[in-house]
Coordinates of C-alpha atoms in Angstrom, one line a residue:
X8 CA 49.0 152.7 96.7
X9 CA 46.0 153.9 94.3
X10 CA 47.0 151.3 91.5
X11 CA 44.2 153.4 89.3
X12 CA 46.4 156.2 89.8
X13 CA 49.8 154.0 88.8
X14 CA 48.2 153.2 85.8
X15 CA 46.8 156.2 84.9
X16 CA 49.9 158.4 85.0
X17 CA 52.0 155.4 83.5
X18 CA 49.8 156.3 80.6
X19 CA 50.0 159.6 80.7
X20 CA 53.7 159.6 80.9
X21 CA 53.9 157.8 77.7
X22 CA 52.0 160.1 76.2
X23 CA 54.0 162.7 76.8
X24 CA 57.1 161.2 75.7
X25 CA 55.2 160.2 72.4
X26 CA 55.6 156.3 73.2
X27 CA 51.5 156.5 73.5
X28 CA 49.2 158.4 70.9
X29 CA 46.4 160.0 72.7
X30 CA 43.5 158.3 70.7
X31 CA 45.1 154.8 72.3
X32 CA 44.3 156.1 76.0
X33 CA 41.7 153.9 76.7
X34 CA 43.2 150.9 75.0
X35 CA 46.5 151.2 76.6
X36 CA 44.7 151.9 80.3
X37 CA 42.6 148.5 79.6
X38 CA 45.5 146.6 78.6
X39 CA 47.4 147.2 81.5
X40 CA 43.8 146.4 83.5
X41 CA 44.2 143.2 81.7
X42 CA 47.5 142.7 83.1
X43 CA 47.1 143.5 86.6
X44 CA 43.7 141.4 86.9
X45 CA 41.2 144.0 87.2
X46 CA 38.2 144.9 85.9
X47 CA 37.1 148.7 87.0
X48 CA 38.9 151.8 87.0
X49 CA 38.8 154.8 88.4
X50 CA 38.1 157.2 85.4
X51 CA 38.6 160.7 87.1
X52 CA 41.9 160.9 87.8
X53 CA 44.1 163.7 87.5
X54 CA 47.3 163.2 86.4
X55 CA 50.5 163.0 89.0
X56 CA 51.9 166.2 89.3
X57 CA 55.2 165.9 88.2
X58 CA 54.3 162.9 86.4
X59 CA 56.5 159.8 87.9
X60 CA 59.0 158.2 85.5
X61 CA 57.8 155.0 83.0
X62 CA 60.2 153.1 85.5
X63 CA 58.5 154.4 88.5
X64 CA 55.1 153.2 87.4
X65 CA 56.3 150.1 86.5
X66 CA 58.3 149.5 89.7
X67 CA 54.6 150.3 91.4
X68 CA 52.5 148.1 89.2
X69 CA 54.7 144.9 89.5
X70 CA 54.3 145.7 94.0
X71 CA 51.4 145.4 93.4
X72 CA 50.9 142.1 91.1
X73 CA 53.3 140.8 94.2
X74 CA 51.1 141.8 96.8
X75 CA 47.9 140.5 95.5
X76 CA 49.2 137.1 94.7
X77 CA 48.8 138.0 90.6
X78 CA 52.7 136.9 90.3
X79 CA 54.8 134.9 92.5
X80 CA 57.6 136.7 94.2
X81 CA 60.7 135.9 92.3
X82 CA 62.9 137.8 89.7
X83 CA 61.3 135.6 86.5
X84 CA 58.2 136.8 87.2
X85 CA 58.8 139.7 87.8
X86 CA 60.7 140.0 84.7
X87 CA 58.0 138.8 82.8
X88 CA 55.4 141.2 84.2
X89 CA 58.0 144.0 83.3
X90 CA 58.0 142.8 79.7
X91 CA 54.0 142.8 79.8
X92 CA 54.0 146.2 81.0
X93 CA 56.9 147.8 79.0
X94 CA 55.1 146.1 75.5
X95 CA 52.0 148.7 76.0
X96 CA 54.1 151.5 74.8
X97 CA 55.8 149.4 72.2
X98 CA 54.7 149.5 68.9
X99 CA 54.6 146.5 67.0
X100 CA 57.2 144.8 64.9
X101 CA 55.9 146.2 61.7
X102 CA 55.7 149.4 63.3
X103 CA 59.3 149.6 64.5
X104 CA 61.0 148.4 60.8
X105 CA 58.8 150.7 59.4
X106 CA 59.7 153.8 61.5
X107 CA 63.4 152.5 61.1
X108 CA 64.0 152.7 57.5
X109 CA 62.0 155.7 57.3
X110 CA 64.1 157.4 59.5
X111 CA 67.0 155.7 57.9
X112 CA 66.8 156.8 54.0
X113 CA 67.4 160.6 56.0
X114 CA 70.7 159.0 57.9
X115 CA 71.4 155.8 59.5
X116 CA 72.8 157.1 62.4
X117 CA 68.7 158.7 63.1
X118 CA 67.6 155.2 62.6
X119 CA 69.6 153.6 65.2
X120 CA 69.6 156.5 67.4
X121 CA 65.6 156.5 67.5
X122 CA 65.8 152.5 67.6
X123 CA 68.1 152.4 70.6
X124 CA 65.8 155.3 72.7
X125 CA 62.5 153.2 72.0
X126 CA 64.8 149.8 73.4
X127 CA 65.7 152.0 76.6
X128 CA 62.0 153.6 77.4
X129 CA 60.7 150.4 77.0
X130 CA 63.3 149.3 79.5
X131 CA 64.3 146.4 77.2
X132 CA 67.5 147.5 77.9
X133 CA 68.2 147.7 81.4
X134 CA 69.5 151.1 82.0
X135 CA 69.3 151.3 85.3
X136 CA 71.0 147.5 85.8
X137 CA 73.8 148.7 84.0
X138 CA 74.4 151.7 85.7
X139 CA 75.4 149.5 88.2
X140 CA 78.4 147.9 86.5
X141 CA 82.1 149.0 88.2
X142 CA 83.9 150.5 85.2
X143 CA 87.3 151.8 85.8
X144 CA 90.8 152.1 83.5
X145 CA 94.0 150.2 83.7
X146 CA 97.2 151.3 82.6
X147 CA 99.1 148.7 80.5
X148 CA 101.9 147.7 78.2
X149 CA 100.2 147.6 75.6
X150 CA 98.0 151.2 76.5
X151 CA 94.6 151.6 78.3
X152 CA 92.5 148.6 79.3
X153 CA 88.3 149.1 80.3
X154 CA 88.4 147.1 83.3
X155 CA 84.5 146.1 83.8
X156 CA 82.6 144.1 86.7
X157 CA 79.6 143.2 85.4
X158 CA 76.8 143.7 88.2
X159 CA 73.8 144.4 85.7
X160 CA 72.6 140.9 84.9
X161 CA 70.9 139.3 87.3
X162 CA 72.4 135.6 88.9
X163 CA 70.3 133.1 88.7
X164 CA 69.5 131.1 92.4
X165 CA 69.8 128.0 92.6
X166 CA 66.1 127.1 92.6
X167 CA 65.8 129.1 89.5
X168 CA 68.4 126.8 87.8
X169 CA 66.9 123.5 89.6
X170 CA 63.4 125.0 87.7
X171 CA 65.2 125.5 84.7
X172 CA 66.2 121.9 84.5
X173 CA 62.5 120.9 84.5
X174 CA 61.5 122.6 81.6
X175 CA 60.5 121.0 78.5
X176 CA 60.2 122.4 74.9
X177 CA 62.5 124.1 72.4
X178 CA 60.8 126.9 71.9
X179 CA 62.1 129.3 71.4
X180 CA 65.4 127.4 70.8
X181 CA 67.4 129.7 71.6
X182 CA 67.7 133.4 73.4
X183 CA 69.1 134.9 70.2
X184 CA 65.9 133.3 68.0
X185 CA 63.5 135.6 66.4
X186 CA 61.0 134.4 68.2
X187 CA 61.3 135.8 71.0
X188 CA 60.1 138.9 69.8
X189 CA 56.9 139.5 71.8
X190 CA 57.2 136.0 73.2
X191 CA 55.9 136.3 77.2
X192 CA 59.2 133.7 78.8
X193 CA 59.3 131.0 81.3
X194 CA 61.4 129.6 83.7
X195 CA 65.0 129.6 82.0
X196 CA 64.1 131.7 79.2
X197 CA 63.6 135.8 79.7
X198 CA 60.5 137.3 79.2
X199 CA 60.5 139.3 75.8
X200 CA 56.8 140.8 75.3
X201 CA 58.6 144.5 74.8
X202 CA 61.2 142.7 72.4
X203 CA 61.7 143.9 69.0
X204 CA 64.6 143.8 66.2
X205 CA 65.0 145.1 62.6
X206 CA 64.8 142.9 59.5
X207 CA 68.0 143.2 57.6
X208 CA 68.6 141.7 54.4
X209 CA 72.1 140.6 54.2
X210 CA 73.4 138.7 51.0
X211 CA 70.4 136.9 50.4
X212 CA 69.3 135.9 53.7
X213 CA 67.0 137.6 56.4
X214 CA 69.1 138.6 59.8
X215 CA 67.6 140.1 62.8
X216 CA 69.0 143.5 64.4
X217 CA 68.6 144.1 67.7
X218 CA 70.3 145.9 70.9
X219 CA 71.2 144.0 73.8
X220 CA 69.4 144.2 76.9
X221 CA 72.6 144.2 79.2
X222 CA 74.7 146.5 77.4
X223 CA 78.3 146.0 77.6
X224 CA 79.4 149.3 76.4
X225 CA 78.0 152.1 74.1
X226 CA 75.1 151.2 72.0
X227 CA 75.7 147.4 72.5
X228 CA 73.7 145.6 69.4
X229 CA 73.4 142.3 68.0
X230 CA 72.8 140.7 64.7
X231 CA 71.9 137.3 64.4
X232 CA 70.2 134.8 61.3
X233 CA 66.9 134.6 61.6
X234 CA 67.3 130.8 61.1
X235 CA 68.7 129.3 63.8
X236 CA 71.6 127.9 62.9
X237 CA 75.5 127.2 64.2
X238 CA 78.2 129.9 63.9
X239 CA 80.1 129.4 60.9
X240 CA 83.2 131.6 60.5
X241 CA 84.2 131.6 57.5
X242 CA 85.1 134.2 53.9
X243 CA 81.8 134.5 53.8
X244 CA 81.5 136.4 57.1
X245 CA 84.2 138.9 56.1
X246 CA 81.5 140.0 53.2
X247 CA 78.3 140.4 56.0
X248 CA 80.5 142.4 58.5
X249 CA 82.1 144.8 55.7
X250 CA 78.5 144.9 54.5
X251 CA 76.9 145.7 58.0
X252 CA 79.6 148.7 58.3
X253 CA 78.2 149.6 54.7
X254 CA 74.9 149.8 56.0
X255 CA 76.0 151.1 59.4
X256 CA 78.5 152.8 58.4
X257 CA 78.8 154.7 62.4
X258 CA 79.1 151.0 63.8
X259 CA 81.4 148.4 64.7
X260 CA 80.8 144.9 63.4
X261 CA 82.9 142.0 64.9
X262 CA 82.4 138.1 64.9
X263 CA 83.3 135.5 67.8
X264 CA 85.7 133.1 66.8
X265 CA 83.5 130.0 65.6
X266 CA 85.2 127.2 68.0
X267 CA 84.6 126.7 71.7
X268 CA 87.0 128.3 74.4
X269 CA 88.0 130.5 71.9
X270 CA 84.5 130.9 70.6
X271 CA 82.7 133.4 73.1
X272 CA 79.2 131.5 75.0
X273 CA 76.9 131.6 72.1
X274 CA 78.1 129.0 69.4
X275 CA 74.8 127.6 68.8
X276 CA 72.8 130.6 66.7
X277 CA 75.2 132.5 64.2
X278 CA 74.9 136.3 65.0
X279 CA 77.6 139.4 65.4
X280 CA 78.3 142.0 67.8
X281 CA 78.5 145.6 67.4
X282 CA 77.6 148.9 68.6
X283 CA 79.0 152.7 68.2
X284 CA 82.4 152.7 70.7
X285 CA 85.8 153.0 70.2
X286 CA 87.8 150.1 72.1
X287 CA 91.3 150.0 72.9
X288 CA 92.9 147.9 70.4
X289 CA 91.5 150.9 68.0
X290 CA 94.5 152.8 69.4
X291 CA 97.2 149.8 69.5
X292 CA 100.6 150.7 67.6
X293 CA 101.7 149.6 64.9
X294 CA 104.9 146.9 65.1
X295 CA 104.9 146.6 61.3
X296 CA 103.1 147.6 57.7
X297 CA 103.2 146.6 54.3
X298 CA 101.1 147.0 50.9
X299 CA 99.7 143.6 50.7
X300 CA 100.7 140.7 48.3
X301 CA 99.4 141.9 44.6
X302 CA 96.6 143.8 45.9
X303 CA 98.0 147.2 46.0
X304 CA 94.9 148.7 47.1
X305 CA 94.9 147.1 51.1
X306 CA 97.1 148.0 53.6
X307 CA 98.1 145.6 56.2
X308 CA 99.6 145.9 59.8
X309 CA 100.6 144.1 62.6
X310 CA 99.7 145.1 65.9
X311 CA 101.5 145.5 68.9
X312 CA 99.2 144.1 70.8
X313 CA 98.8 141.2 73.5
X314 CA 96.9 138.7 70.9
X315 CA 98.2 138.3 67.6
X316 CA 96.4 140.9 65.2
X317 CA 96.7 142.1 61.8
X318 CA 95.1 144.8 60.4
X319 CA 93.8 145.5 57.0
X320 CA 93.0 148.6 55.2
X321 CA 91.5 149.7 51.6
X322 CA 89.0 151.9 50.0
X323 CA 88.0 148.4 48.3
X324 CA 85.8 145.9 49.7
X325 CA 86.4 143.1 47.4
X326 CA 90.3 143.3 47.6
X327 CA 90.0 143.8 51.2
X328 CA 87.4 140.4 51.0
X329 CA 90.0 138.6 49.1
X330 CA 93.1 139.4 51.2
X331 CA 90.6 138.7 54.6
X332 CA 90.5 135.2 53.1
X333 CA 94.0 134.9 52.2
X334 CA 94.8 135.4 55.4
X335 CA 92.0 133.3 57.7
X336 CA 93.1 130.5 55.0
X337 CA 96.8 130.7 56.1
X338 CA 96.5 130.2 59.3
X339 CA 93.5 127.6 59.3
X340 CA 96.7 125.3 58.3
X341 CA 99.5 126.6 60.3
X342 CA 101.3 124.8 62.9
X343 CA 104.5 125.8 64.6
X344 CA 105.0 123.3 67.2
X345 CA 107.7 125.4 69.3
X346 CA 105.1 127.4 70.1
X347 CA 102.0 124.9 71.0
X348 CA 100.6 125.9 68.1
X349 CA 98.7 122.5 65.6
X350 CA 95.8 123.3 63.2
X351 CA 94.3 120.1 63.9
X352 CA 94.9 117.2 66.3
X353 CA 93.1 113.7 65.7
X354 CA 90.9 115.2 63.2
X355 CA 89.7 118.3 65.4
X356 CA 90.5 121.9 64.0
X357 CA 92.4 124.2 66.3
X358 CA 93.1 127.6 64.5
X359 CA 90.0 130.1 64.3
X360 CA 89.7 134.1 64.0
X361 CA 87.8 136.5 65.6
X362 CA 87.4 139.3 62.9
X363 CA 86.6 142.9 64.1
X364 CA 85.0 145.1 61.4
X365 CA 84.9 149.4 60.6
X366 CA 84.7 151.9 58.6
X367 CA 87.4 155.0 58.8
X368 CA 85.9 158.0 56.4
X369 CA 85.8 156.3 52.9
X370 CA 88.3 153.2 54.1
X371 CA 87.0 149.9 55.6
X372 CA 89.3 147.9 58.1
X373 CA 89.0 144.6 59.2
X374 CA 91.1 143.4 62.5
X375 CA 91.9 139.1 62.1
X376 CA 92.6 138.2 65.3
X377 CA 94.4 134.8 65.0
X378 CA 93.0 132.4 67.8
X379 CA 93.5 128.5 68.8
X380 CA 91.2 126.4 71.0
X381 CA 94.4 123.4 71.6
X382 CA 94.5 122.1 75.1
X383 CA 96.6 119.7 76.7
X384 CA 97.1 117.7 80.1
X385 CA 98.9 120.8 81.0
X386 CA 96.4 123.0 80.3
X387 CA 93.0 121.1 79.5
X388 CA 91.3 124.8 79.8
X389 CA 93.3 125.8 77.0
X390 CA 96.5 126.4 76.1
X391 CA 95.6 130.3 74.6
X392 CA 93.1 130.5 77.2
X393 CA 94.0 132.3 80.3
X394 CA 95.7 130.0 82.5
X395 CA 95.7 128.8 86.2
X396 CA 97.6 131.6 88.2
X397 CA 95.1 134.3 86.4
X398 CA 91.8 132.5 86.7
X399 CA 91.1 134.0 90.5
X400 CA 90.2 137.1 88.0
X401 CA 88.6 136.0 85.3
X402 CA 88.8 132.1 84.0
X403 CA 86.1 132.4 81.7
X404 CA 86.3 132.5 77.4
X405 CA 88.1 135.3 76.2
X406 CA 85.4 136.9 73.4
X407 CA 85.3 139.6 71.0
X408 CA 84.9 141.8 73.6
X409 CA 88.2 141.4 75.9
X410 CA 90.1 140.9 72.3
X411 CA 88.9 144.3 72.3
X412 CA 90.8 145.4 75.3
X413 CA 87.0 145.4 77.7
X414 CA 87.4 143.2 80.7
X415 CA 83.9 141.5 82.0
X416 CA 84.8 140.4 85.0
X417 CA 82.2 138.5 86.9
X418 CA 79.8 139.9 89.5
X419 CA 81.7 137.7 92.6
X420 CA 84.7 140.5 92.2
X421 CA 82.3 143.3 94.1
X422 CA 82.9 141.6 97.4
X423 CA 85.9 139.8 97.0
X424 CA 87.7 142.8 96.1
X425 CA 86.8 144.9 99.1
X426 CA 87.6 141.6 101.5
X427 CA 91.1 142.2 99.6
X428 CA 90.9 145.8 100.1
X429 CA 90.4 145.1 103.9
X430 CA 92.9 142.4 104.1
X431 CA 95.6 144.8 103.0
X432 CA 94.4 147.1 105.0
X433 CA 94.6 145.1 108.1
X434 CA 91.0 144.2 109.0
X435 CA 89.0 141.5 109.8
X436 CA 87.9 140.0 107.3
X437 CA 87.9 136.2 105.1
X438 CA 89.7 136.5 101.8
X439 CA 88.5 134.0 99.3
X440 CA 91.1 131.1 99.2
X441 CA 92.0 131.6 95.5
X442 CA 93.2 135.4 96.3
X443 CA 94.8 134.8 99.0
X444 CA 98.3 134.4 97.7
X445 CA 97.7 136.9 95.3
X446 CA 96.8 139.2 98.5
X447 CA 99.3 138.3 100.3
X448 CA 101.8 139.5 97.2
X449 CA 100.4 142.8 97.0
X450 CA 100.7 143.6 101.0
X451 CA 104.3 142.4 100.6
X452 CA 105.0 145.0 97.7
X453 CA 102.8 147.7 98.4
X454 CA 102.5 150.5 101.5
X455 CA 98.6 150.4 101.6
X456 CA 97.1 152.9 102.9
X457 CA 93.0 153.9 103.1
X458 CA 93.6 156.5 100.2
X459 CA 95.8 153.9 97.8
X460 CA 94.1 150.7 98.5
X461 CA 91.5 151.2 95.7
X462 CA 94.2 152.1 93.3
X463 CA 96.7 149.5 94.3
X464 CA 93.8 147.3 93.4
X465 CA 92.5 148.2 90.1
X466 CA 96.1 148.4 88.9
X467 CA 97.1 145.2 89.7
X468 CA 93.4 143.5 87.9
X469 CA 94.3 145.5 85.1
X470 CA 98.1 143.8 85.2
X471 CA 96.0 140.1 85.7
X472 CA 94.2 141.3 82.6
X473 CA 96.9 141.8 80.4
X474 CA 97.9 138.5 81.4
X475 CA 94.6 137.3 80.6
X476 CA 95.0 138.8 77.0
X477 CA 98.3 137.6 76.7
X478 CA 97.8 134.0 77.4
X479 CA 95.1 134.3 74.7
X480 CA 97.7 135.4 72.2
X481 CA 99.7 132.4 69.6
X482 CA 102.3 134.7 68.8
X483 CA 103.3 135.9 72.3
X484 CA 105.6 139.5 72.5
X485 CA 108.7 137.3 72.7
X486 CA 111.6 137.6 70.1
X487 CA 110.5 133.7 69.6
X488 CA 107.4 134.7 69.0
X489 CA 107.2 137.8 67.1
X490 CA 109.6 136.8 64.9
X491 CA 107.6 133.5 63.7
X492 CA 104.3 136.0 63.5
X493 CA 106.5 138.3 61.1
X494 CA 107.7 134.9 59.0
X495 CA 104.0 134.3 59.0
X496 CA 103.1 137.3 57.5
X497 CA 105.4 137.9 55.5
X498 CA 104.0 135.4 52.4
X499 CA 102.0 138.2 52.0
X500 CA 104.5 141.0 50.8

């Protein structure tokens, strides 16, 4: 390849999507020479005609850094080249916040949507990684699950994780710290030169707003404390998620429970989840409703759903604040020991919440998703965690995410699921020990044929998911059960 030519209509292309201005030409041109080790270039060139993609050019210029020995050939260094690259159209930090509350005092939703194209041309997201996921939609008791195999994010090999291992430092301490922004990586830790998040002021402490590279559904973004510090769940995060939907009024906001197993896989660094998609627990139905307990302005409901939810309503943030509390407060003391269910054990607290967080026109809702971490000999993963006979399909936390009715399955289901597919379908083939049974249940009580198979599948993963979500649940949709989640409610009336 002419790498002079690479570079040149990389440039080119970014300034005809407006990512470069035309006076930084040369600047960007000898950055990237900077970046590829050379020293001359080729100065009359004509542009590519059609001009290649950003990704294209980038694809070409990391080649090349391969073949000439300027990076090693392995997926972090190519990462990190990709970073180097992407962070030449980028514009700075102060840059970005600027352009983003600019565009902001006209509508939030032009802030974010401007924000979220900059973190996709810069391939900070990884569009094309995530077209890859497997999405399809299960049918289910409770209505549709998003059924999700997540093939974007890239596995690490053994010898990356052996690497890992050897590292030293704790900088930065985390992958949700802010800084990372611009910060080049290493072995373990992703390179993030094309990185950048918004500064958000949120009750009187500086958070970090930022999209997330491997997007697990529409506009997936993140908001963390720029001080790295432990999740804490508590009233106080009620008042930042009902004041994020304030700000971001066309977003989601939801919190992670704040123990482990129940807690999602990022416990160490406080920080939300959000993003611009509806979810199926949105649509749940609604068992039961009631004006709440001496605050006549919040409305309150109780999902039918396969973990134990109730839903509160008002045009009020404070009332809605104050009944939020009410209720994580209950149930951080309740125990019913019919049902497995002890606040604390030996001094360790069981009972936790994931909270879920929109607006609806002029009303704010809050979803308190009552959770509990308890195991036992029985079940040392977890008693509300999902249990033995499910975890062929997925046997890892149950987060914000699945309590939203999205399934992330892991990336081992591509291939397992077509040696199933060609088990039932009477080909050779080696089924993973840990499906077999369950194969051998769906030959028994299905006629397979080539133009079912896929189906008979995906319905029955969506049937081990609402198991999954159902194990996860302390009230379970028993009469046992719901009726001790109506007694539990009901102080509130």
């Amino acid at each position: 390849m002419n790498i002079d030519q690479v570079i040149h209509d990389f440039v080119a292309k970014g300034m005809a999507l407006f990512r470069i201005h035309s006076l930084d030409y040369y600047y960007a041109i000898n950055r990237l020479l900077v970046i590829l080790n050379k020293e001359f270039f080729e100065t009359d060139l004509m542009p590519t005609v059609p001009l290649p993609s950003l990704l294209e050019s980038m694809n070409q210029m990391v080649e090349y850094a391969v073949s000439k020995g300027i990076i090693q050939e392995s997926a972090q260094a190519r990462d990190q080249l990709t970073s180097e690259i992407m962070d030449v159209l980028t514009p700075t930090p102060s840059a970005v916040n600027k352009t983003f509350w600019e565009n902001y005092r006209e509508a939030p939703m032009k802030a974010t949507d401007e924000f979220y194209e900059l973190c996709q041309v810069n391939d900070y997201i990884k569009t094309r990684d995530i077209a890859k996921n497997e999405v399809f939609t299960a049918t289910s008791d409770y209505g549709d699950l998003t059924i999700t195999i997540n093939l974007s994010k890239p596995e690490k090999t053994k010898a990356d994780i052996l690497q890992a291992q050897k590292e030293v430092g704790d900088y930065p301490k985390c992958q949700l710290c802010a800084e990372n922004e611009g910060y080049q990586g290493r072995m373990g830790i992703a390179g993030r030169s094309n990185h950048r998040f918004i500064r958000v002021p949120l009750e009187g402490k500086n958070w970090g707003f930022q999209y997330s590279p491997y997007s697990y559904y529409n506009e997936h973004c993140i908001v963390f404390t720029e001080e790295h510090i432990p999740m804490d769940v508590s009233h106080q995060t009620i008042t930042n998620l009902l004041e994020l939907v304030t700000v971001l009024p066309h977003y989601f906001m939801g919190s992670n429970a704040g123990l482990p197993i129940v807690g999602g896989s990022m416990l160490g660094h406080e920080h939300y989840q959000g993003g611009r998609h509806k979810f199926p627990m949105e649509n749940a139905r609604i068992m039961e409703s009631w004006i709440w307990k001496n605050l006549p302005t919040v409305e309150a409901e109780r999902l039918y759903w396969p973990l134990s939810v109730v839903r509160l309503r008002s045009t009020s943030k404070l009332d809605l604040i104050q009944a939020g509390s009410q209720l994580m407060d209950a149930w951080e003391n309740y125990s019913n020991e019919a049902l497995d269910i002890l606040a604390n054990t030996n001094g360790d607290t069981h009972n936790a919440v994931t909270l879920i967080a929109r607006r609806k026109g002029s009303e704010y809702e809050m979803d308190v998703v009552l959770r509990n971490n308890r195991t036992t000999p029985a079940f040392p993963d977890g008693i509300f965690h999902p249990h033995s006979d499910v975890q062929h399909i997925k046997k890892e936390n149950i987060g914000l995410i699945e309590v939203l009715g999205l399934a992330i399955l892991p990336p081992r289901l591509k291939t397992e699921l077509a040696d199933v597919a060609a088990y039932l379908l009477n080909e050779k083939t080696q089924v993973a020990s840990y499906h077999q049974a369950w194969a051998d249940d769906l030959k028994q009580a299905n006629t397979v044929t080539g133009q079912n198979v896929e189906q008979v599948i995906q319905k029955s993963v969506g049937d081990k998911f609402q198991r999954v979500l159902e194990d996860a649940g302390v009230f379970k949709q028993t009469e046992q059960g719901q009726h001790a989640f109506s007694t539990f409610v009901s102080r509130f009336k």
